mmCIF file of C-alpha atoms in Angstrom:
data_model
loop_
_atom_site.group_PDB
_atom_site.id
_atom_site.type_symbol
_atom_site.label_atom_id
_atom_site.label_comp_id
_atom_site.label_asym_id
_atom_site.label_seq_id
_atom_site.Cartn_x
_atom_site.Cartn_y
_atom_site.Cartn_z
ATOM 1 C CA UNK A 675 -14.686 11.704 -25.203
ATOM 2 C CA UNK A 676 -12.820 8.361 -24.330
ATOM 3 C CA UNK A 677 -9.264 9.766 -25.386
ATOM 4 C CA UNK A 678 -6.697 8.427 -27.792
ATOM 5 C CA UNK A 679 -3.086 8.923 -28.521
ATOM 6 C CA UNK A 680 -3.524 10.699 -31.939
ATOM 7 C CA UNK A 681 -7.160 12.190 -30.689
ATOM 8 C CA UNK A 682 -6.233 13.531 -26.874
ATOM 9 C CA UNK A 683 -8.556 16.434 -26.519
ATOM 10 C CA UNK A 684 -7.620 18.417 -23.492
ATOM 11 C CA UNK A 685 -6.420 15.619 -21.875
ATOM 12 C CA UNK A 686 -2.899 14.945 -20.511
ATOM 13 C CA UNK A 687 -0.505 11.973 -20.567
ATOM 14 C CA UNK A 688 0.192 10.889 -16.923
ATOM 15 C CA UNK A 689 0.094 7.561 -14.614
ATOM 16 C CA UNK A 690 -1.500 6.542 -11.692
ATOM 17 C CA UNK A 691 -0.146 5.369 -8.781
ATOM 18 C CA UNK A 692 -1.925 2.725 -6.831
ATOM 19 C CA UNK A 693 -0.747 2.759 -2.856
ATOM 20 C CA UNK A 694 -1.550 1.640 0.368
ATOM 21 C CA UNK A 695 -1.088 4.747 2.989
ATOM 22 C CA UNK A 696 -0.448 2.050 5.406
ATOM 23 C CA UNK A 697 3.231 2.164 3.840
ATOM 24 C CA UNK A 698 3.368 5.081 2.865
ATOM 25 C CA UNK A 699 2.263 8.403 2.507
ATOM 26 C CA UNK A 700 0.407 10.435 0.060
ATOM 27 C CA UNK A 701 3.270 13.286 1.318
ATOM 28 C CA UNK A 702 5.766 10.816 0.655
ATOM 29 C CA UNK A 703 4.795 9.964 -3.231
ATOM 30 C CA UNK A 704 5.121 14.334 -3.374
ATOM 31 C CA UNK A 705 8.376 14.365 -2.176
ATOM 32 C CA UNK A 706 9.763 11.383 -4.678
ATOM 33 C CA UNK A 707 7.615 13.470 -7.127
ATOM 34 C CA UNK A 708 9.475 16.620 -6.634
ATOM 35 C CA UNK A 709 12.630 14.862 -7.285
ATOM 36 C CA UNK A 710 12.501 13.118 -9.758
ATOM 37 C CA UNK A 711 10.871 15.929 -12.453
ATOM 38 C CA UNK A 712 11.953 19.093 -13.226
ATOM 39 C CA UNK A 713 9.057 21.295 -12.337
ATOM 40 C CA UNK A 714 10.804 24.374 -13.946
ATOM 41 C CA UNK A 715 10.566 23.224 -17.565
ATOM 42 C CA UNK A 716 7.191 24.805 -19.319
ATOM 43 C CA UNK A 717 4.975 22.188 -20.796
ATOM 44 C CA UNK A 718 4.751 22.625 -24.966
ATOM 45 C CA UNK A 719 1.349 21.304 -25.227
ATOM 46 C CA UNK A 720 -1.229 20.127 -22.999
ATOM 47 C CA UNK A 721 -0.172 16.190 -23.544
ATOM 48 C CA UNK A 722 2.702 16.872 -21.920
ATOM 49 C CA UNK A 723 2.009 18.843 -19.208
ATOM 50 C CA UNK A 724 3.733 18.238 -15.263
ATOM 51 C CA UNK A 725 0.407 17.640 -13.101
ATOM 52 C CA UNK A 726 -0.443 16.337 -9.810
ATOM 53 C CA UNK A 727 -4.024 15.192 -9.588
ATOM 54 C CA UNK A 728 -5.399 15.027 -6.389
ATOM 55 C CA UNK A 729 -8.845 12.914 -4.634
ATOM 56 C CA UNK A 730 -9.433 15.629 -1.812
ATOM 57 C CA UNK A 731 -8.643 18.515 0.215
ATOM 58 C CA UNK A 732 -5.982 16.890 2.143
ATOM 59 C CA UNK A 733 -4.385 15.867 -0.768
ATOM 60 C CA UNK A 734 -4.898 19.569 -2.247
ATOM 61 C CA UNK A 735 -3.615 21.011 0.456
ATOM 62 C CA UNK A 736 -0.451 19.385 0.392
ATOM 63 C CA UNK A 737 0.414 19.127 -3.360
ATOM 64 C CA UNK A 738 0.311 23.099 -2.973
ATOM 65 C CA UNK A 739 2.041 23.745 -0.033
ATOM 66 C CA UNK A 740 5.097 21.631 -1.701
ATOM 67 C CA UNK A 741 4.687 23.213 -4.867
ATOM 68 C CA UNK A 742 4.829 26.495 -2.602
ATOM 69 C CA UNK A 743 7.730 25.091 -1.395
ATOM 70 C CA UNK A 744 9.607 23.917 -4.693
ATOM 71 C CA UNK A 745 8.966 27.608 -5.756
ATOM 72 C CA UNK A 746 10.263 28.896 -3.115
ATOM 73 C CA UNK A 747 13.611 26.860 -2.798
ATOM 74 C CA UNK A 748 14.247 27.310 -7.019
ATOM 75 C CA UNK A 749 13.450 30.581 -6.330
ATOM 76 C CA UNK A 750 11.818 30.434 -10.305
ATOM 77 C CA UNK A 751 8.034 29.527 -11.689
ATOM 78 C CA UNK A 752 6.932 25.737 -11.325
ATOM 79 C CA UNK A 753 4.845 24.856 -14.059
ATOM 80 C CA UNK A 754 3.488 21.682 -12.515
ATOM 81 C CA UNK A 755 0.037 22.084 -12.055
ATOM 82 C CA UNK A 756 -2.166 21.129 -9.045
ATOM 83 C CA UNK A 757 -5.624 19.798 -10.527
ATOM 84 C CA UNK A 758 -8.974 17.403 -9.325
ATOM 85 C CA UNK A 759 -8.710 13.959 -10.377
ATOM 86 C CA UNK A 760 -12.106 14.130 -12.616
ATOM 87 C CA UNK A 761 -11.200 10.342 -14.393
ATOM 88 C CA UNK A 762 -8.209 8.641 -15.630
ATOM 89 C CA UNK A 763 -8.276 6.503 -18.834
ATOM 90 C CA UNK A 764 -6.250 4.004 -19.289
ATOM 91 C CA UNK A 765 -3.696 4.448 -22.176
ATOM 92 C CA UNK A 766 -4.390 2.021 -25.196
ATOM 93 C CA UNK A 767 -2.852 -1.715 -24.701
ATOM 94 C CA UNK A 768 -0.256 -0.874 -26.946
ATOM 95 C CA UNK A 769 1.142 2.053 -24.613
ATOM 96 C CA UNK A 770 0.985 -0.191 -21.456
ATOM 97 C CA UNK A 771 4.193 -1.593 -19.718
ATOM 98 C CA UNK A 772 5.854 -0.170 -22.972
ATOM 99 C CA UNK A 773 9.526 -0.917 -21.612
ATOM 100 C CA UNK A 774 8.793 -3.998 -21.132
ATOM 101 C CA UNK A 775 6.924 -4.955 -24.496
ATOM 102 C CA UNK A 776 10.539 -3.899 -25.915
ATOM 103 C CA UNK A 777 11.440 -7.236 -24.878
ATOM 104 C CA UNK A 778 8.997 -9.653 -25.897
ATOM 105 C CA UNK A 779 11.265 -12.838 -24.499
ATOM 106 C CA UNK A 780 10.511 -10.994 -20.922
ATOM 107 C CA UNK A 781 6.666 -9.790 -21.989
ATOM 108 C CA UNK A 782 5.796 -13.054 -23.559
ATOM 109 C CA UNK A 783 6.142 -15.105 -20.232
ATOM 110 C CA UNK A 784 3.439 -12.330 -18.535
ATOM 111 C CA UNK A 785 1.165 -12.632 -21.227
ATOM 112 C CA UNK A 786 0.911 -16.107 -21.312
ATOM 113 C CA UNK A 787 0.511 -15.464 -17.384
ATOM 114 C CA UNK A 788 -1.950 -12.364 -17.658
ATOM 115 C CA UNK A 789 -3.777 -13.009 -21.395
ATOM 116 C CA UNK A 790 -6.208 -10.236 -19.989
ATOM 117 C CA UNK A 791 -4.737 -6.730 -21.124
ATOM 118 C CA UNK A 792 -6.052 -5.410 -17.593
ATOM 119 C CA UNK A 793 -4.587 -8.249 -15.519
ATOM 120 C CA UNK A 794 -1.352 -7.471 -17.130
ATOM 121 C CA UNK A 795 -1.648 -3.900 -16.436
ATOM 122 C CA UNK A 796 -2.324 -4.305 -12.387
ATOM 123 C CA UNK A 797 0.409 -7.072 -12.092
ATOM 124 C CA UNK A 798 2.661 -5.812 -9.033
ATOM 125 C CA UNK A 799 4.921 -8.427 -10.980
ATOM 126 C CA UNK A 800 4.460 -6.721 -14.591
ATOM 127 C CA UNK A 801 5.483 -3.460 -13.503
ATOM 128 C CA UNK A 802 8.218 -4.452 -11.075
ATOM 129 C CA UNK A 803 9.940 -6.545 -14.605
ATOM 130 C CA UNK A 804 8.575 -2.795 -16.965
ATOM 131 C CA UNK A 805 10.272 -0.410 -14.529
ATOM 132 C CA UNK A 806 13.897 -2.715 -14.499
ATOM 133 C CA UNK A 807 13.111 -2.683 -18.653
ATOM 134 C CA UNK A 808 12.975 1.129 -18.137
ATOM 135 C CA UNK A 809 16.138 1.536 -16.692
ATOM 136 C CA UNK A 810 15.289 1.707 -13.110
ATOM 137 C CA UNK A 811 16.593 -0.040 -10.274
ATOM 138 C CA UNK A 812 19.684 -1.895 -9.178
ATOM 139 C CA UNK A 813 21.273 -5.218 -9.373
ATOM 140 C CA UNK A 814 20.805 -5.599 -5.716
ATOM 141 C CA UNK A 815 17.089 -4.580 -5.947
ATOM 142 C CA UNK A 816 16.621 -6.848 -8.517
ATOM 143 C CA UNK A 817 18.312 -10.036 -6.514
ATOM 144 C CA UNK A 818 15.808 -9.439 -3.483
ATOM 145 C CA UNK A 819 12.956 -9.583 -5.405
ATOM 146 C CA UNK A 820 13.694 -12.097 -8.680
ATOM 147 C CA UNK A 821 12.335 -15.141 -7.156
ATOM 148 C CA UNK A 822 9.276 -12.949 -6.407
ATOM 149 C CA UNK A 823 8.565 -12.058 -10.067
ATOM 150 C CA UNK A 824 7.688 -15.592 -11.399
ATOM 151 C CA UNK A 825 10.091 -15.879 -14.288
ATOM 152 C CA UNK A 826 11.192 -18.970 -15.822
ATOM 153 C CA UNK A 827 15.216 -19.695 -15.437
ATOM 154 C CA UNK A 828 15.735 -17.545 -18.743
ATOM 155 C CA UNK A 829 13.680 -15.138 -18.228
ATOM 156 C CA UNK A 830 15.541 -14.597 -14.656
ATOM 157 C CA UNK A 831 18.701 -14.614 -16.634
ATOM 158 C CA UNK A 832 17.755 -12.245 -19.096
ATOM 159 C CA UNK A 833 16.943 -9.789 -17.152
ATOM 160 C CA UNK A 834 19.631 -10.145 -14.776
ATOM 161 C CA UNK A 835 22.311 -9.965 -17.375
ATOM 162 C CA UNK A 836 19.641 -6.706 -18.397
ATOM 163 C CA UNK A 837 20.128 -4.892 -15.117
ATOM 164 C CA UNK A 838 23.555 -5.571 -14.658
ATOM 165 C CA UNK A 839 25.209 -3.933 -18.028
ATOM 166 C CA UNK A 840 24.294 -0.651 -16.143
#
């Protein structure tokens, strides 16, 4: 069953995280993980579930041992689950970059960019501009980094004056 929003099966809503352990660590993503979720809040469905999904052993190994240790320091249950990465399916287009579809004056200049919905979704560009629409990062963040994003003038603008009402 390829899964859908209204027809998700047994399957869970989650992301994947592309990296390069070159820069960093499969340990590291955990730990920034761990922080920012609550792991003691029990899931009310399946769809909504706290997971990590790992590729191997070594990556079994240490999701547990710092869900062990999450446990441990809480002192409570951690409902996050530790599960095998079977296959990921991508969300429908509609559900991608969603933060940044919110503001079509921003999304419009990537599309025209990346008319393919999956060149859109892998743009290191894309998600840097969906993650700022999301409410994360800083003004300073954003200033080392806007000339890297290939907006025009207004799109720069827009999402400066964006990231700085925060």
């Amino acid at each position: 069953m390829n899964p859908t929003y209204y027809s998700l099966g047994d399957h869970s809503e989650t992301i994947q995280i592309d990296y390069d352990p070159t820069k960093v660590s499969f340990e590291q993503l955990l730990e920034l993980f761990w922080k920012e979720h609550n792991p003691e809040s029990r899931p009310y469905s399946r769809q909504y579930m706290a997971a990590i999904f790992y590729h191997n052993e070594e990556q079994r190994q240490l999701a547990v041992k710092t869900k062990e240790r999450e446990e441990t320091r809480l002192k409570k249950r951690v409902y996050t689950e530790v599960l095998p990465l079977s296959r990921f399916y991508l969300a429908e287009d509609y559900h991608q970059k969603y933060s940044l579809r919110g503001i079509p004056e921003l999304a419009n200049e990537f599309v025209v960019v990346y008319p393919e919905t999956q060149d859109f979704v892998n743009s290191t560009a894309v998600t840097r501009v969906n993650g700022y629409a999301g409410g994360n990062g800083t003004a300073a963040q954003l200033e080392a980094e806007i000339n890297l994003l290939g907006l025009s003038p207004e799109g720069a603008r827009k999402l400066r004056e964006m990231v700085g009402r925060r």
